[in-house]
PDB file of N, CA and C in Angstrom:
ATOM      1  N   MET N   1       0.840  -1.174   0.000  1.00 59.00           N
ATOM      2  CA  MET N   1       0.000   0.000   0.000  1.00 59.00           C
ATOM      3  C   MET N   1       0.884   1.235   0.000  1.00 59.00           C
ATOM      4  N   SER N   2       0.480   2.220  -0.766  1.00 64.00           N
ATOM      5  CA  SER N   2       1.264   3.450  -0.795  1.00 64.00           C
ATOM      6  C   SER N   2       0.941   4.303   0.418  1.00 64.00           C
ATOM      7  N   ASP N   3       1.825   5.264   0.694  1.00 65.00           N
ATOM      8  CA  ASP N   3       1.612   6.155   1.833  1.00 65.00           C
ATOM      9  C   ASP N   3       0.351   6.999   1.664  1.00 65.00           C
ATOM     10  N   ALA N   4       0.044   7.402   0.434  1.00 67.00           N
ATOM     11  CA  ALA N   4      -1.147   8.212   0.198  1.00 67.00           C
ATOM     12  C   ALA N   4      -2.417   7.423   0.482  1.00 67.00           C
ATOM     13  N   THR N   5      -2.449   6.170   0.088  1.00 75.00           N
ATOM     14  CA  THR N   5      -3.618   5.327   0.332  1.00 75.00           C
ATOM     15  C   THR N   5      -3.789   5.068   1.823  1.00 75.00           C
ATOM     16  N   LEU N   6      -2.699   4.815   2.513  1.00 71.00           N
ATOM     17  CA  LEU N   6      -2.749   4.577   3.950  1.00 71.00           C
ATOM     18  C   LEU N   6      -3.219   5.830   4.684  1.00 71.00           C
ATOM     19  N   GLY N   7      -2.711   6.982   4.280  1.00 76.00           N
ATOM     20  CA  GLY N   7      -3.125   8.245   4.904  1.00 76.00           C
ATOM     21  C   GLY N   7      -4.592   8.532   4.675  1.00 76.00           C
ATOM     22  N   THR N   8      -5.087   8.237   3.481  1.00 81.00           N
ATOM     23  CA  THR N   8      -6.493   8.438   3.178  1.00 81.00           C
ATOM     24  C   THR N   8      -7.360   7.499   4.012  1.00 81.00           C
ATOM     25  N   GLY N   9      -6.929   6.271   4.183  1.00 81.00           N
ATOM     26  CA  GLY N   9      -7.676   5.307   4.987  1.00 81.00           C
ATOM     27  C   GLY N   9      -7.740   5.713   6.448  1.00 81.00           C
ATOM     28  N   ILE N  10      -6.629   6.177   6.980  1.00 85.00           N
ATOM     29  CA  ILE N  10      -6.604   6.622   8.366  1.00 85.00           C
ATOM     30  C   ILE N  10      -7.477   7.859   8.544  1.00 85.00           C
ATOM     31  N   TRP N  11      -7.402   8.787   7.584  1.00 86.00           N
ATOM     32  CA  TRP N  11      -8.230   9.990   7.647  1.00 86.00           C
ATOM     33  C   TRP N  11      -9.711   9.622   7.641  1.00 86.00           C
ATOM     34  N   PHE N  12     -10.100   8.707   6.754  1.00 87.00           N
ATOM     35  CA  PHE N  12     -11.495   8.277   6.667  1.00 87.00           C
ATOM     36  C   PHE N  12     -11.937   7.602   7.966  1.00 87.00           C
ATOM     37  N   LEU N  13     -11.085   6.788   8.554  1.00 89.00           N
ATOM     38  CA  LEU N  13     -11.406   6.107   9.803  1.00 89.00           C
ATOM     39  C   LEU N  13     -11.595   7.114  10.938  1.00 89.00           C
ATOM     40  N   MET N  14     -10.735   8.110  11.009  1.00 90.00           N
ATOM     41  CA  MET N  14     -10.838   9.124  12.059  1.00 90.00           C
ATOM     42  C   MET N  14     -12.092   9.985  11.879  1.00 90.00           C
ATOM     43  N   MET N  15     -12.423  10.349  10.659  1.00 89.00           N
ATOM     44  CA  MET N  15     -13.613  11.144  10.401  1.00 89.00           C
ATOM     45  C   MET N  15     -14.886  10.344  10.714  1.00 89.00           C
ATOM     46  N   SER N  16     -14.886   9.067  10.397  1.00 90.00           N
ATOM     47  CA  SER N  16     -16.032   8.213  10.698  1.00 90.00           C
ATOM     48  C   SER N  16     -16.221   8.057  12.198  1.00 90.00           C
ATOM     49  N   ALA N  17     -15.122   7.887  12.917  1.00 91.00           N
ATOM     50  CA  ALA N  17     -15.212   7.774  14.376  1.00 91.00           C
ATOM     51  C   ALA N  17     -15.713   9.086  14.977  1.00 91.00           C
ATOM     52  N   GLY N  18     -15.228  10.215  14.475  1.00 88.00           N
ATOM     53  CA  GLY N  18     -15.690  11.513  14.953  1.00 88.00           C
ATOM     54  C   GLY N  18     -17.162  11.722  14.687  1.00 88.00           C
ATOM     55  N   ALA N  19     -17.621  11.308  13.524  1.00 89.00           N
ATOM     56  CA  ALA N  19     -19.040  11.434  13.193  1.00 89.00           C
ATOM     57  C   ALA N  19     -19.881  10.553  14.112  1.00 89.00           C
ATOM     58  N   ALA N  20     -19.410   9.357  14.404  1.00 91.00           N
ATOM     59  CA  ALA N  20     -20.152   8.462  15.294  1.00 91.00           C
ATOM     60  C   ALA N  20     -20.238   9.038  16.705  1.00 91.00           C
ATOM     61  N   VAL N  21     -19.153   9.663  17.162  1.00 91.00           N
ATOM     62  CA  VAL N  21     -19.162  10.279  18.493  1.00 91.00           C
ATOM     63  C   VAL N  21     -20.188  11.399  18.554  1.00 91.00           C
ATOM     64  N   LEU N  22     -20.423  12.082  17.470  1.00 89.00           N
ATOM     65  CA  LEU N  22     -21.405  13.162  17.420  1.00 89.00           C
ATOM     66  C   LEU N  22     -22.819  12.639  17.201  1.00 89.00           C
ATOM     67  N   ILE N  23     -22.988  11.689  16.314  1.00 93.00           N
ATOM     68  CA  ILE N  23     -24.315  11.237  15.899  1.00 93.00           C
ATOM     69  C   ILE N  23     -25.003  10.379  16.954  1.00 93.00           C
ATOM     70  N   VAL N  24     -24.291   9.451  17.572  1.00 93.00           N
ATOM     71  CA  VAL N  24     -24.921   8.498  18.493  1.00 93.00           C
ATOM     72  C   VAL N  24     -25.636   9.180  19.659  1.00 93.00           C
ATOM     73  N   PRO N  25     -25.005  10.123  20.376  1.00 93.00           N
ATOM     74  CA  PRO N  25     -25.757  10.745  21.478  1.00 93.00           C
ATOM     75  C   PRO N  25     -26.963  11.548  20.996  1.00 93.00           C
ATOM     76  N   PHE N  26     -26.812  12.246  19.881  1.00 93.00           N
ATOM     77  CA  PHE N  26     -27.927  13.030  19.375  1.00 93.00           C
ATOM     78  C   PHE N  26     -29.037  12.148  18.831  1.00 93.00           C
ATOM     79  N   TRP N  27     -28.709  10.944  18.393  1.00 94.00           N
ATOM     80  CA  TRP N  27     -29.715   9.968  17.967  1.00 94.00           C
ATOM     81  C   TRP N  27     -30.697   9.727  19.118  1.00 94.00           C
ATOM     82  N   PHE N  28     -30.156   9.564  20.341  1.00 94.00           N
ATOM     83  CA  PHE N  28     -30.985   9.322  21.511  1.00 94.00           C
ATOM     84  C   PHE N  28     -31.655  10.598  22.016  1.00 94.00           C
ATOM     85  N   ILE N  29     -30.968  11.721  21.927  1.00 92.00           N
ATOM     86  CA  ILE N  29     -31.551  12.991  22.356  1.00 92.00           C
ATOM     87  C   ILE N  29     -32.776  13.322  21.509  1.00 92.00           C
ATOM     88  N   PHE N  30     -32.652  13.207  20.191  1.00 92.00           N
ATOM     89  CA  PHE N  30     -33.790  13.480  19.319  1.00 92.00           C
ATOM     90  C   PHE N  30     -34.947  12.532  19.625  1.00 92.00           C
ATOM     91  N   SER N  31     -34.653  11.286  19.906  1.00 92.00           N
ATOM     92  CA  SER N  31     -35.688  10.313  20.214  1.00 92.00           C
ATOM     93  C   SER N  31     -36.414  10.684  21.509  1.00 92.00           C
ATOM     94  N   LYS N  32     -35.665  11.024  22.550  1.00 91.00           N
ATOM     95  CA  LYS N  32     -36.271  11.387  23.827  1.00 91.00           C
ATOM     96  C   LYS N  32     -37.048  12.693  23.740  1.00 91.00           C
ATOM     97  N   ALA N  33     -36.636  13.567  22.830  1.00 90.00           N
ATOM     98  CA  ALA N  33     -37.324  14.840  22.668  1.00 90.00           C
ATOM     99  C   ALA N  33     -38.615  14.690  21.879  1.00 90.00           C
ATOM    100  N   GLY N  34     -38.798  13.551  21.229  1.00 90.00           N
ATOM    101  CA  GLY N  34     -40.011  13.330  20.454  1.00 90.00           C
ATOM    102  C   GLY N  34     -39.850  13.618  18.973  1.00 90.00           C
ATOM    103  N   TYR N  35     -38.628  13.846  18.535  1.00 91.00           N
ATOM    104  CA  TYR N  35     -38.355  14.076  17.118  1.00 91.00           C
ATOM    105  C   TYR N  35     -37.856  12.783  16.481  1.00 91.00           C
ATOM    106  N   SER N  36     -37.809  12.769  15.159  1.00 92.00           N
ATOM    107  CA  SER N  36     -37.275  11.615  14.444  1.00 92.00           C
ATOM    108  C   SER N  36     -35.784  11.482  14.723  1.00 92.00           C
ATOM    109  N   ARG N  37     -35.355  10.265  14.975  1.00 93.00           N
ATOM    110  CA  ARG N  37     -33.933  10.014  15.228  1.00 93.00           C
ATOM    111  C   ARG N  37     -33.067  10.378  14.021  1.00 93.00           C
ATOM    112  N   TRP N  38     -33.649  10.301  12.847  1.00 93.00           N
ATOM    113  CA  TRP N  38     -32.892  10.540  11.619  1.00 93.00           C
ATOM    114  C   TRP N  38     -32.443  11.993  11.494  1.00 93.00           C
ATOM    115  N   LEU N  39     -33.045  12.885  12.262  1.00 91.00           N
ATOM    116  CA  LEU N  39     -32.606  14.283  12.239  1.00 91.00           C
ATOM    117  C   LEU N  39     -31.172  14.434  12.720  1.00 91.00           C
ATOM    118  N   SER N  40     -30.687  13.476  13.483  1.00 92.00           N
ATOM    119  CA  SER N  40     -29.312  13.547  13.962  1.00 92.00           C
ATOM    120  C   SER N  40     -28.307  13.510  12.810  1.00 92.00           C
ATOM    121  N   LEU N  41     -28.693  12.958  11.678  1.00 91.00           N
ATOM    122  CA  LEU N  41     -27.790  12.934  10.526  1.00 91.00           C
ATOM    123  C   LEU N  41     -27.572  14.329   9.934  1.00 91.00           C
ATOM    124  N   LEU N  42     -28.489  15.246  10.204  1.00 92.00           N
ATOM    125  CA  LEU N  42     -28.312  16.618   9.726  1.00 92.00           C
ATOM    126  C   LEU N  42     -27.140  17.312  10.417  1.00 92.00           C
ATOM    127  N   LEU N  43     -26.690  16.758  11.528  1.00 91.00           N
ATOM    128  CA  LEU N  43     -25.556  17.343  12.234  1.00 91.00           C
ATOM    129  C   LEU N  43     -24.255  17.195  11.453  1.00 91.00           C
ATOM    130  N   LEU N  44     -24.254  16.389  10.428  1.00 90.00           N
ATOM    131  CA  LEU N  44     -23.065  16.223   9.593  1.00 90.00           C
ATOM    132  C   LEU N  44     -22.907  17.347   8.572  1.00 90.00           C
ATOM    133  N   ILE N  45     -23.938  18.151   8.368  1.00 91.00           N
ATOM    134  CA  ILE N  45     -23.914  19.216   7.367  1.00 91.00           C
ATOM    135  C   ILE N  45     -23.511  20.523   8.042  1.00 91.00           C
ATOM    136  N   PRO N  46     -22.429  21.140   7.592  1.00 90.00           N
ATOM    137  CA  PRO N  46     -21.986  22.399   8.205  1.00 90.00           C
ATOM    138  C   PRO N  46     -23.071  23.475   8.115  1.00 90.00           C
ATOM    139  N   LEU N  47     -23.157  24.297   9.106  1.00 94.00           N
ATOM    140  CA  LEU N  47     -24.114  25.385   9.294  1.00 94.00           C
ATOM    141  C   LEU N  47     -25.518  24.871   9.605  1.00 94.00           C
ATOM    142  N   ILE N  48     -25.936  23.794   8.965  1.00 93.00           N
ATOM    143  CA  ILE N  48     -27.229  23.192   9.303  1.00 93.00           C
ATOM    144  C   ILE N  48     -27.141  22.632  10.722  1.00 93.00           C
ATOM    145  N   ASN N  49     -25.980  22.083  11.081  1.00 91.00           N
ATOM    146  CA  ASN N  49     -25.833  21.507  12.411  1.00 91.00           C
ATOM    147  C   ASN N  49     -26.023  22.560  13.509  1.00 91.00           C
ATOM    148  N   VAL N  50     -25.531  23.757  13.299  1.00 93.00           N
ATOM    149  CA  VAL N  50     -25.699  24.816  14.291  1.00 93.00           C
ATOM    150  C   VAL N  50     -27.176  25.204  14.385  1.00 93.00           C
ATOM    151  N   ALA N  51     -27.840  25.330  13.251  1.00 94.00           N
ATOM    152  CA  ALA N  51     -29.261  25.677  13.242  1.00 94.00           C
ATOM    153  C   ALA N  51     -30.089  24.601  13.944  1.00 94.00           C
ATOM    154  N   ILE N  52     -29.779  23.340  13.700  1.00 92.00           N
ATOM    155  CA  ILE N  52     -30.502  22.237  14.331  1.00 92.00           C
ATOM    156  C   ILE N  52     -30.304  22.267  15.846  1.00 92.00           C
ATOM    157  N   LEU N  53     -29.089  22.525  16.303  1.00 91.00           N
ATOM    158  CA  LEU N  53     -28.829  22.573  17.741  1.00 91.00           C
ATOM    159  C   LEU N  53     -29.588  23.716  18.408  1.00 91.00           C
ATOM    160  N   TYR N  54     -29.634  24.883  17.771  1.00 94.00           N
ATOM    161  CA  TYR N  54     -30.383  26.000  18.326  1.00 94.00           C
ATOM    162  C   TYR N  54     -31.881  25.690  18.335  1.00 94.00           C
ATOM    163  N   TYR N  55     -32.372  25.072  17.286  1.00 92.00           N
ATOM    164  CA  TYR N  55     -33.787  24.694  17.233  1.00 92.00           C
ATOM    165  C   TYR N  55     -34.104  23.706  18.354  1.00 92.00           C
ATOM    166  N   LEU N  56     -33.251  22.720  18.544  1.00 90.00           N
ATOM    167  CA  LEU N  56     -33.461  21.721  19.576  1.00 90.00           C
ATOM    168  C   LEU N  56     -33.406  22.350  20.964  1.00 90.00           C
ATOM    169  N   ALA N  57     -32.528  23.304  21.153  1.00 90.00           N
ATOM    170  CA  ALA N  57     -32.363  23.922  22.463  1.00 90.00           C
ATOM    171  C   ALA N  57     -33.525  24.834  22.841  1.00 90.00           C
ATOM    172  N   PHE N  58     -34.085  25.565  21.888  1.00 92.00           N
ATOM    173  CA  PHE N  58     -35.053  26.597  22.218  1.00 92.00           C
ATOM    174  C   PHE N  58     -36.499  26.289  21.823  1.00 92.00           C
ATOM    175  N   SER N  59     -36.752  25.150  21.206  1.00 89.00           N
ATOM    176  CA  SER N  59     -38.128  24.813  20.839  1.00 89.00           C
ATOM    177  C   SER N  59     -38.788  24.021  21.970  1.00 89.00           C
ATOM    178  N   THR N  60     -40.097  23.949  21.932  1.00 87.00           N
ATOM    179  CA  THR N  60     -40.829  23.089  22.858  1.00 87.00           C
ATOM    180  C   THR N  60     -40.860  21.696  22.240  1.00 87.00           C
ATOM    181  N   TRP N  61     -40.308  20.749  22.941  1.00 86.00           N
ATOM    182  CA  TRP N  61     -40.198  19.405  22.408  1.00 86.00           C
ATOM    183  C   TRP N  61     -41.567  18.732  22.358  1.00 86.00           C
ATOM    184  N   PRO N  62     -41.823  17.966  21.301  1.00 87.00           N
ATOM    185  CA  PRO N  62     -43.102  17.253  21.207  1.00 87.00           C
ATOM    186  C   PRO N  62     -43.347  16.316  22.397  1.00 87.00           C
ATOM    187  N   ALA N  63     -42.314  15.721  22.935  1.00 79.00           N
ATOM    188  CA  ALA N  63     -42.481  14.823  24.082  1.00 79.00           C
ATOM    189  C   ALA N  63     -42.959  15.598  25.301  1.00 79.00           C
ATOM    190  N   ARG N  64     -42.449  16.793  25.522  1.00 77.00           N
ATOM    191  CA  ARG N  64     -42.886  17.615  26.652  1.00 77.00           C
ATOM    192  C   ARG N  64     -44.265  18.198  26.391  1.00 77.00           C
ATOM    193  N   ARG N  65     -44.554  18.535  25.142  1.00 75.00           N
ATOM    194  CA  ARG N  65     -45.854  19.084  24.772  1.00 75.00           C
ATOM    195  C   ARG N  65     -46.952  18.053  25.060  1.00 75.00           C
ATOM    196  N   ALA N  66     -46.695  16.797  24.745  1.00 65.00           N
ATOM    197  CA  ALA N  66     -47.662  15.728  24.995  1.00 65.00           C
ATOM    198  C   ALA N  66     -47.883  15.542  26.490  1.00 65.00           C
ATOM    199  N   LYS N  67     -46.853  15.723  27.276  1.00 63.00           N
ATOM    200  CA  LYS N  67     -46.952  15.592  28.719  1.00 63.00           C
ATOM    201  C   LYS N  67     -47.834  16.692  29.314  1.00 63.00           C
ATOM    202  N   HIS N  68     -47.708  17.905  28.780  1.00 63.00           N
ATOM    203  CA  HIS N  68     -48.487  19.033  29.278  1.00 63.00           C
ATOM    204  C   HIS N  68     -49.956  18.940  28.870  1.00 63.00           C
ATOM    205  N   ASP N  69     -50.226  18.261  27.756  1.00 62.00           N
ATOM    206  CA  ASP N  69     -51.599  18.143  27.270  1.00 62.00           C
ATOM    207  C   ASP N  69     -52.427  17.184  28.115  1.00 62.00           C
ATOM    208  N   GLU N  70     -51.772  16.290  28.828  1.00 59.00           N
ATOM    209  CA  GLU N  70     -52.497  15.280  29.615  1.00 59.00           C
ATOM    210  C   GLU N  70     -53.132  15.868  30.843  1.00 59.00           C
TER     211      GLU N  70
END
């Protein structure tokens, strides 16, 4: 294997691990908040991820809204 191929493989492995560290907790946070778990994949898109985090932080979660309606 050439050095360039090895470097690309290591880079891809590190980026995938970093994405998993970000996506997995938000997968559960979105679920507990009452949103679709798949929204956590939007965190991989630059600038959209910041907007999603602000929306999640300042909106009324559907799970809490359902609790208040009872």
